[in-house]
mmCIF file of C-alpha atoms in Angstrom:
data_model
loop_
_atom_site.group_PDB
_atom_site.id
_atom_site.type_symbol
_atom_site.label_atom_id
_atom_site.label_comp_id
_atom_site.label_asym_id
_atom_site.label_seq_id
_atom_site.Cartn_x
_atom_site.Cartn_y
_atom_site.Cartn_z
ATOM 1 C CA MET Q 1 186.405 354.789 131.970
ATOM 2 C CA ARG Q 2 189.352 357.043 132.322
ATOM 3 C CA VAL Q 3 189.829 359.702 134.956
ATOM 4 C CA VAL Q 4 191.558 362.824 133.616
ATOM 5 C CA GLU Q 5 194.147 364.157 136.070
ATOM 6 C CA THR Q 6 195.673 367.174 134.338
ATOM 7 C CA VAL Q 7 194.810 369.979 131.978
ATOM 8 C CA PHE Q 8 197.367 368.521 129.484
ATOM 9 C CA GLU Q 9 195.626 365.143 129.612
ATOM 10 C CA PHE Q 10 192.239 366.807 129.084
ATOM 11 C CA GLU Q 11 193.440 368.787 126.116
ATOM 12 C CA LYS Q 12 195.136 365.674 124.609
ATOM 13 C CA THR Q 13 191.855 363.695 125.010
ATOM 14 C CA LEU Q 14 189.841 366.588 123.544
ATOM 15 C CA LYS Q 15 192.214 366.740 120.558
ATOM 16 C CA GLU Q 16 192.084 362.949 119.990
ATOM 17 C CA CYS Q 17 188.260 363.033 120.051
ATOM 18 C CA SER Q 18 188.190 365.924 117.577
ATOM 19 C CA GLU Q 19 190.544 364.102 115.211
ATOM 20 C CA THR Q 20 188.451 360.946 115.356
ATOM 21 C CA GLU Q 21 185.101 362.785 115.202
ATOM 22 C CA LYS Q 22 184.009 361.448 118.568
ATOM 23 C CA ILE Q 23 181.982 363.278 121.186
ATOM 24 C CA LEU Q 24 183.702 363.669 124.550
ATOM 25 C CA VAL Q 25 181.429 363.333 127.564
ATOM 26 C CA VAL Q 26 182.938 364.687 130.738
ATOM 27 C CA ASP Q 27 181.664 364.216 134.323
ATOM 28 C CA PHE Q 28 183.089 366.879 136.598
ATOM 29 C CA TYR Q 29 182.642 365.535 140.132
ATOM 30 C CA ALA Q 30 183.998 365.427 143.678
ATOM 31 C CA ASP Q 31 184.229 362.486 146.037
ATOM 32 C CA TRP Q 32 182.395 364.400 148.795
ATOM 33 C CA CYS Q 33 179.434 365.355 146.524
ATOM 34 C CA GLY Q 34 176.355 363.266 147.307
ATOM 35 C CA PRO Q 35 174.573 363.853 143.970
ATOM 36 C CA CYS Q 36 177.877 363.004 142.179
ATOM 37 C CA CYS Q 37 178.039 359.663 143.979
ATOM 38 C CA ARG Q 38 174.417 358.873 143.250
ATOM 39 C CA ILE Q 39 174.697 359.538 139.533
ATOM 40 C CA ALA Q 40 178.083 357.804 139.077
ATOM 41 C CA PRO Q 41 176.574 354.345 138.383
ATOM 42 C CA GLN Q 42 174.364 355.752 135.615
ATOM 43 C CA PHE Q 43 177.343 357.540 134.040
ATOM 44 C CA GLU Q 44 179.321 354.302 134.188
ATOM 45 C CA ALA Q 45 176.382 352.437 132.598
ATOM 46 C CA LEU Q 46 176.172 354.967 129.745
ATOM 47 C CA SER Q 47 179.893 354.674 129.239
ATOM 48 C CA SER Q 48 179.590 350.926 128.856
ATOM 49 C CA GLU Q 49 176.502 351.130 126.669
ATOM 50 C CA PHE Q 50 178.030 353.543 124.182
ATOM 51 C CA ARG Q 51 181.622 352.184 124.313
ATOM 52 C CA GLN Q 52 181.477 351.098 120.647
ATOM 53 C CA GLY Q 53 179.828 354.308 119.474
ATOM 54 C CA ASN Q 54 181.133 357.730 118.682
ATOM 55 C CA PHE Q 55 181.447 358.716 122.390
ATOM 56 C CA VAL Q 56 184.359 358.855 124.817
ATOM 57 C CA PHE Q 57 183.460 359.134 128.504
ATOM 58 C CA VAL Q 58 185.877 360.524 131.088
ATOM 59 C CA LYS Q 59 185.684 361.815 134.642
ATOM 60 C CA VAL Q 60 187.409 364.777 136.183
ATOM 61 C CA ASN Q 61 187.775 365.053 140.004
ATOM 62 C CA THR Q 62 187.411 368.802 140.591
ATOM 63 C CA ASP Q 63 189.426 368.652 143.858
ATOM 64 C CA ARG Q 64 192.395 367.004 142.173
ATOM 65 C CA CYS Q 65 192.192 368.982 138.982
ATOM 66 C CA SER Q 66 191.084 372.427 140.168
ATOM 67 C CA GLU Q 67 192.945 374.242 137.392
ATOM 68 C CA LEU Q 68 190.886 372.462 134.706
ATOM 69 C CA SER Q 69 187.669 373.008 136.699
ATOM 70 C CA ARG Q 70 188.341 376.781 136.808
ATOM 71 C CA GLN Q 71 189.268 376.793 133.101
ATOM 72 C CA GLU Q 72 185.990 375.061 132.240
ATOM 73 C CA GLY Q 73 183.934 377.308 134.524
ATOM 74 C CA ILE Q 74 182.717 374.592 136.847
ATOM 75 C CA SER Q 75 180.746 376.156 139.690
ATOM 76 C CA ALA Q 76 178.314 373.423 140.732
ATOM 77 C CA LEU Q 77 178.506 369.647 140.946
ATOM 78 C CA PRO Q 78 177.950 367.403 139.216
ATOM 79 C CA THR Q 79 178.486 369.117 135.902
ATOM 80 C CA PHE Q 80 178.460 367.212 132.611
ATOM 81 C CA LYS Q 81 179.967 368.692 129.496
ATOM 82 C CA LEU Q 82 179.798 367.359 125.909
ATOM 83 C CA TYR Q 83 182.460 368.414 123.411
ATOM 84 C CA HIS Q 84 182.494 368.002 119.637
ATOM 85 C CA ASP Q 85 185.199 369.238 117.322
ATOM 86 C CA GLY Q 86 187.079 370.691 120.325
ATOM 87 C CA LYS Q 87 184.215 372.871 121.485
ATOM 88 C CA CYS Q 88 181.690 372.477 124.287
ATOM 89 C CA ILE Q 89 178.284 371.812 122.710
ATOM 90 C CA GLU Q 90 176.284 371.131 125.855
ATOM 91 C CA THR Q 91 176.516 371.640 129.595
ATOM 92 C CA ILE Q 92 174.276 369.937 132.128
ATOM 93 C CA VAL Q 93 174.481 371.001 135.819
ATOM 94 C CA GLY Q 94 173.078 369.057 138.702
#
């Protein structure tokens, strides 16, 4: 699973998913966040389980990519966002 490091990389991934009609699933997390650490294995398992499907899973470290976190309105961790056709279709917090 890829870790997105920049806004440019996120936008490129979002565009690629839109062009290939895949759903982008993003885990916004921080290394110091207990709940983020506890859910990480399940997110990894889902990534593996749906690898051949129409999903792309990525992680965004909110401390390293604070600009993207602000842009996406991340105010609590973990936050999961699903994107289809370049637009956020679902947000799950906590």
